[in-house]
JSON list of C-alpha atoms in Angstrom, two decimals:
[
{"chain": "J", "resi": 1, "resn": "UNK", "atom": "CA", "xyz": [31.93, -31.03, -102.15]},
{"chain": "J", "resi": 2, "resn": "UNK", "atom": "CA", "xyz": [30.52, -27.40, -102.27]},
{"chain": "J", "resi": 3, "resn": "UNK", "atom": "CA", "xyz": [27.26, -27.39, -103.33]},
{"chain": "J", "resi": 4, "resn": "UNK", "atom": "CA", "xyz": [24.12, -24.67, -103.28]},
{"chain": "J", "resi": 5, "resn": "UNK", "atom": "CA", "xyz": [21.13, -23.64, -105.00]},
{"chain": "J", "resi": 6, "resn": "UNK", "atom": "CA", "xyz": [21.25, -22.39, -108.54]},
{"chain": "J", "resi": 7, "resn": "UNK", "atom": "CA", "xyz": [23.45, -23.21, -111.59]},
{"chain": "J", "resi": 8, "resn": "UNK", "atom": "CA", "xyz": [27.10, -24.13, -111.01]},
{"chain": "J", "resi": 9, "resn": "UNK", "atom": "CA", "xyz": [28.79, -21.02, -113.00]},
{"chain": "J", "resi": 10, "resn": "UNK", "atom": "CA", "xyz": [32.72, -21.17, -111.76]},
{"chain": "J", "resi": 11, "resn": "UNK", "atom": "CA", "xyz": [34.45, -24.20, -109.88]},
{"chain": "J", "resi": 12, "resn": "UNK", "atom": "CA", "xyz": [38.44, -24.31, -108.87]},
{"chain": "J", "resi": 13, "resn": "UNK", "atom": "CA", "xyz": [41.42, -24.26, -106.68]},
{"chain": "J", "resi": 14, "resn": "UNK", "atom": "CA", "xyz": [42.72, -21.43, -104.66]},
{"chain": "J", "resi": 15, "resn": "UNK", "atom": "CA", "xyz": [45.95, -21.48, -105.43]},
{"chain": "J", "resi": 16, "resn": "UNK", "atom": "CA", "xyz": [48.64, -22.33, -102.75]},
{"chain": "J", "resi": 17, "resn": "UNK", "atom": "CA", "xyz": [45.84, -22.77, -100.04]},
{"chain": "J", "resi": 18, "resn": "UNK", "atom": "CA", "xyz": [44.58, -26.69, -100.54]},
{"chain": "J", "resi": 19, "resn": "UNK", "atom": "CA", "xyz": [40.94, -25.45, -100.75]},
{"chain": "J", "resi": 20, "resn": "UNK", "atom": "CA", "xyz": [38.43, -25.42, -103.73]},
{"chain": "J", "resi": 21, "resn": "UNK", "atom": "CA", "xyz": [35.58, -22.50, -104.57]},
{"chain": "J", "resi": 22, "resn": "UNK", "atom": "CA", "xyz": [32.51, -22.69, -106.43]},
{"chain": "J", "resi": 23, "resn": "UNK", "atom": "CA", "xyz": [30.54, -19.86, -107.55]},
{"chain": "J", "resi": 24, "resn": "UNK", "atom": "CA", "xyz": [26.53, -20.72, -108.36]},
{"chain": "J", "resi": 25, "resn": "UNK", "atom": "CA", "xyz": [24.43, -18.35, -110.15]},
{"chain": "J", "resi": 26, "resn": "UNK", "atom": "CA", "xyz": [20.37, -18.98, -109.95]},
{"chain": "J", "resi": 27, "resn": "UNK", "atom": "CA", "xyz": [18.42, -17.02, -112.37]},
{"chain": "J", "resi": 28, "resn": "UNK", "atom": "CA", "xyz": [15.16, -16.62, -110.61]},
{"chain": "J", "resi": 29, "resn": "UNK", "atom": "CA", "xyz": [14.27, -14.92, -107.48]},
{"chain": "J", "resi": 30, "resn": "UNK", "atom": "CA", "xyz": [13.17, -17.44, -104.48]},
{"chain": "J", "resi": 31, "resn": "UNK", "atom": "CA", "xyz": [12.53, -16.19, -100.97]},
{"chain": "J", "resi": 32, "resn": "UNK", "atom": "CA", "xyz": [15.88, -16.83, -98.63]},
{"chain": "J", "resi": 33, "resn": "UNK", "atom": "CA", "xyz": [14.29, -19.69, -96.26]},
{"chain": "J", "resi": 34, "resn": "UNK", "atom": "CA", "xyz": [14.66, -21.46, -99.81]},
{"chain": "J", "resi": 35, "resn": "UNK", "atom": "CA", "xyz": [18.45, -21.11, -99.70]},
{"chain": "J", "resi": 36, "resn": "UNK", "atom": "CA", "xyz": [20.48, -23.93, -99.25]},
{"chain": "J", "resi": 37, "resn": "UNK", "atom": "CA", "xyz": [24.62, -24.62, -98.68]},
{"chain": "J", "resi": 38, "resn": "UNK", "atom": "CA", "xyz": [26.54, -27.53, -98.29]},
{"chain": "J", "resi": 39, "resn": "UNK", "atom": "CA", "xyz": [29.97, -28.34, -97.77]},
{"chain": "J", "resi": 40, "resn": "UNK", "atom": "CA", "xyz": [31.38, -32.24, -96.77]},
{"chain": "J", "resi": 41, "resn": "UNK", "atom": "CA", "xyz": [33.17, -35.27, -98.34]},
{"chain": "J", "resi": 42, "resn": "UNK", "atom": "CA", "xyz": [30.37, -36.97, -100.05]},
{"chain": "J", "resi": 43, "resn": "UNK", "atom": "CA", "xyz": [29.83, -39.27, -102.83]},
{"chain": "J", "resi": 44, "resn": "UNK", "atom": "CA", "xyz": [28.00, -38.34, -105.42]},
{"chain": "J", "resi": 45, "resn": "UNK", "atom": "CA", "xyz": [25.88, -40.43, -108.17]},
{"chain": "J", "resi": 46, "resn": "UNK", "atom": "CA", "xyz": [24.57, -38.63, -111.96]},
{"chain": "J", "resi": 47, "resn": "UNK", "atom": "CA", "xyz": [21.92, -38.59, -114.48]},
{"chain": "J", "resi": 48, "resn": "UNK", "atom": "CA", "xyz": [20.01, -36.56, -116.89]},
{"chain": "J", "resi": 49, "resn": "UNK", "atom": "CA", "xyz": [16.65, -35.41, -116.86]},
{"chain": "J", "resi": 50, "resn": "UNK", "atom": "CA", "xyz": [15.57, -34.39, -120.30]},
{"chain": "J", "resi": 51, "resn": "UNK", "atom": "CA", "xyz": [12.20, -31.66, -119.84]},
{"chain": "J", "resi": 52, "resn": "UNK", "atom": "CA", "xyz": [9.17, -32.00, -122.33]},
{"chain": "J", "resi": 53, "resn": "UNK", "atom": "CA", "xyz": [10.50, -28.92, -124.43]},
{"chain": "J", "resi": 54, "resn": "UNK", "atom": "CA", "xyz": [13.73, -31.01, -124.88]},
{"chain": "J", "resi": 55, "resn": "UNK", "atom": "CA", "xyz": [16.08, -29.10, -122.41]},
{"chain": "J", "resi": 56, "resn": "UNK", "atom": "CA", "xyz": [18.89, -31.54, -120.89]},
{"chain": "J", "resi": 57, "resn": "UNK", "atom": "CA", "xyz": [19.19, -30.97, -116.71]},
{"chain": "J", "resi": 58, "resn": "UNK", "atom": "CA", "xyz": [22.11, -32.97, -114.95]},
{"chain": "J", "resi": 59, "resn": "UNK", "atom": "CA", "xyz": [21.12, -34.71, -111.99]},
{"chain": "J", "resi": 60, "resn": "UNK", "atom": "CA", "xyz": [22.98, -35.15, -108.98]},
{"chain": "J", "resi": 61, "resn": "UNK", "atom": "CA", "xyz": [22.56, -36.89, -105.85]},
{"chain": "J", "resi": 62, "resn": "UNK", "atom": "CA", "xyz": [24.85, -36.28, -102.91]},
{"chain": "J", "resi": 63, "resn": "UNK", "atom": "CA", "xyz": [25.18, -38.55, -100.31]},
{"chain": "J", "resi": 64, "resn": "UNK", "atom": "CA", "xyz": [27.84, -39.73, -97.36]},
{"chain": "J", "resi": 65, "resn": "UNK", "atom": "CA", "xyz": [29.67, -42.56, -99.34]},
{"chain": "J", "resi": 66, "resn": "UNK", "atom": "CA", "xyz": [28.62, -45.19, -97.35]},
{"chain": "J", "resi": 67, "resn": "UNK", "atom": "CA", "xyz": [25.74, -44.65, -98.38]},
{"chain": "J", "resi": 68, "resn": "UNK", "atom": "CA", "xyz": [26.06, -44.45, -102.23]},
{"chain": "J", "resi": 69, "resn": "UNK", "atom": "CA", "xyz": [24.25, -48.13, -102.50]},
{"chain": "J", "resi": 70, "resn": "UNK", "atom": "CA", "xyz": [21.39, -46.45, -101.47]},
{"chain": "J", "resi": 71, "resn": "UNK", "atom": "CA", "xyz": [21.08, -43.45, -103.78]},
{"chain": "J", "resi": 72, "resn": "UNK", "atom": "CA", "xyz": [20.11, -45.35, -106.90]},
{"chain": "J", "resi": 73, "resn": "UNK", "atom": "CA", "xyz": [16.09, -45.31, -105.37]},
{"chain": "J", "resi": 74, "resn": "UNK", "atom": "CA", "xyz": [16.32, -41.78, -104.57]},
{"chain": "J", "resi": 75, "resn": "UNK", "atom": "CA", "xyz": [17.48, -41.00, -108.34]},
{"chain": "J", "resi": 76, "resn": "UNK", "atom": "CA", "xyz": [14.29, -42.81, -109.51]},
{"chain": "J", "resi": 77, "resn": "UNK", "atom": "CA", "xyz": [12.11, -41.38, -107.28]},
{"chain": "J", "resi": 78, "resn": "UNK", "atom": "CA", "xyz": [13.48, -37.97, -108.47]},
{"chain": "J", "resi": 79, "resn": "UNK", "atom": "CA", "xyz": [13.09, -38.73, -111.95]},
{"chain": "J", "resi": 80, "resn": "UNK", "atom": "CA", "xyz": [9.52, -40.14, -111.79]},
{"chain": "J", "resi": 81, "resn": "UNK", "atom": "CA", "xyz": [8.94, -36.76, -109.17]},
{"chain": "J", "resi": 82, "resn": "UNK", "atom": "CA", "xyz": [9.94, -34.21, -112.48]},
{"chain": "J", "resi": 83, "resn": "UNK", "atom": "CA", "xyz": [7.93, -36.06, -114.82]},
{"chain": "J", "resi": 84, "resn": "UNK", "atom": "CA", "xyz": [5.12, -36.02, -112.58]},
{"chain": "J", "resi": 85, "resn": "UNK", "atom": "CA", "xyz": [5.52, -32.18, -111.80]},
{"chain": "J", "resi": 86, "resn": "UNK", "atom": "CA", "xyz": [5.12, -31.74, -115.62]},
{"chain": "J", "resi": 87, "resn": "UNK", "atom": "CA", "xyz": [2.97, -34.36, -116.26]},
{"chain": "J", "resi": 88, "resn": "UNK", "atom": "CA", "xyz": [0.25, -32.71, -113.79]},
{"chain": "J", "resi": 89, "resn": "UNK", "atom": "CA", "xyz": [0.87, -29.10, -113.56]},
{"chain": "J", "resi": 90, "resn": "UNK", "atom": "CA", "xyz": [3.16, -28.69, -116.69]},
{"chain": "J", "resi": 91, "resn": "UNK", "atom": "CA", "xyz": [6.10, -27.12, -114.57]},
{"chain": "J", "resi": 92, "resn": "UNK", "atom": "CA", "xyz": [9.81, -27.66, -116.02]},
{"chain": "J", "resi": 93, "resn": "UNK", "atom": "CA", "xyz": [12.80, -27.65, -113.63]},
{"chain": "J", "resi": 94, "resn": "UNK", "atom": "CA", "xyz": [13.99, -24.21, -113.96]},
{"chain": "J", "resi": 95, "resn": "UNK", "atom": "CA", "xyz": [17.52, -25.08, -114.00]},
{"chain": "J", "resi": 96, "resn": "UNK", "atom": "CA", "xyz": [19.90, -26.88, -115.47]},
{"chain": "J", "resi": 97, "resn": "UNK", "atom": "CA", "xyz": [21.18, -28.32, -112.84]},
{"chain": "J", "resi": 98, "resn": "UNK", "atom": "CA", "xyz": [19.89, -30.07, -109.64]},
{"chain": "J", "resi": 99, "resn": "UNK", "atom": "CA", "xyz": [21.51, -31.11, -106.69]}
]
């Protein structure tokens, strides 16, 4: 798994080598000591968020795989945190993707 901050753009194989790449593309400007990378084996569980203007964001929660039993709280508790956000402040996710 090769994941970072922004919106997945480009994911493959290098050919002949046994590794993968991903390329991630994040349209707005956020200071560095917001950047994040991460690279293991983990397991990984999905949803969708859908924003109050209608806009679809994939939701993904990584996790070491014994651990996958527990991810299912931390996927409500980031669904009910993005409805709050624009429940109270009116702020969409800015993406379409989180991770």
């Amino acid at each position: 798994v090769l994941l970072s901050n922004g919106n997945l753009v480009k994911a493959g194989d290098v050919e002949g080598t046994g590794r993968h790449f991903t390329v991630w593309e994040d349209p707005f400007v956020k200071p560095s000591y917001l950047f994040a990378l991460v690279a293991g084996g983990l397991g990984m569980i999905e949803d969708e968020f859908v924003t109050m203007s209608g806009r679809k964001v994939a939701l993904r929660i990584y996790v070491e795989k014994h651990n996958l039993d527990k991810a299912d709280f931390a996927m409500v508790s980031l669904i009910k945190s993005m409805k709050w956000d624009e429940d109270v402040y009116g702020l969409e996710y800015d993406l379409d993707l989180f991770n």
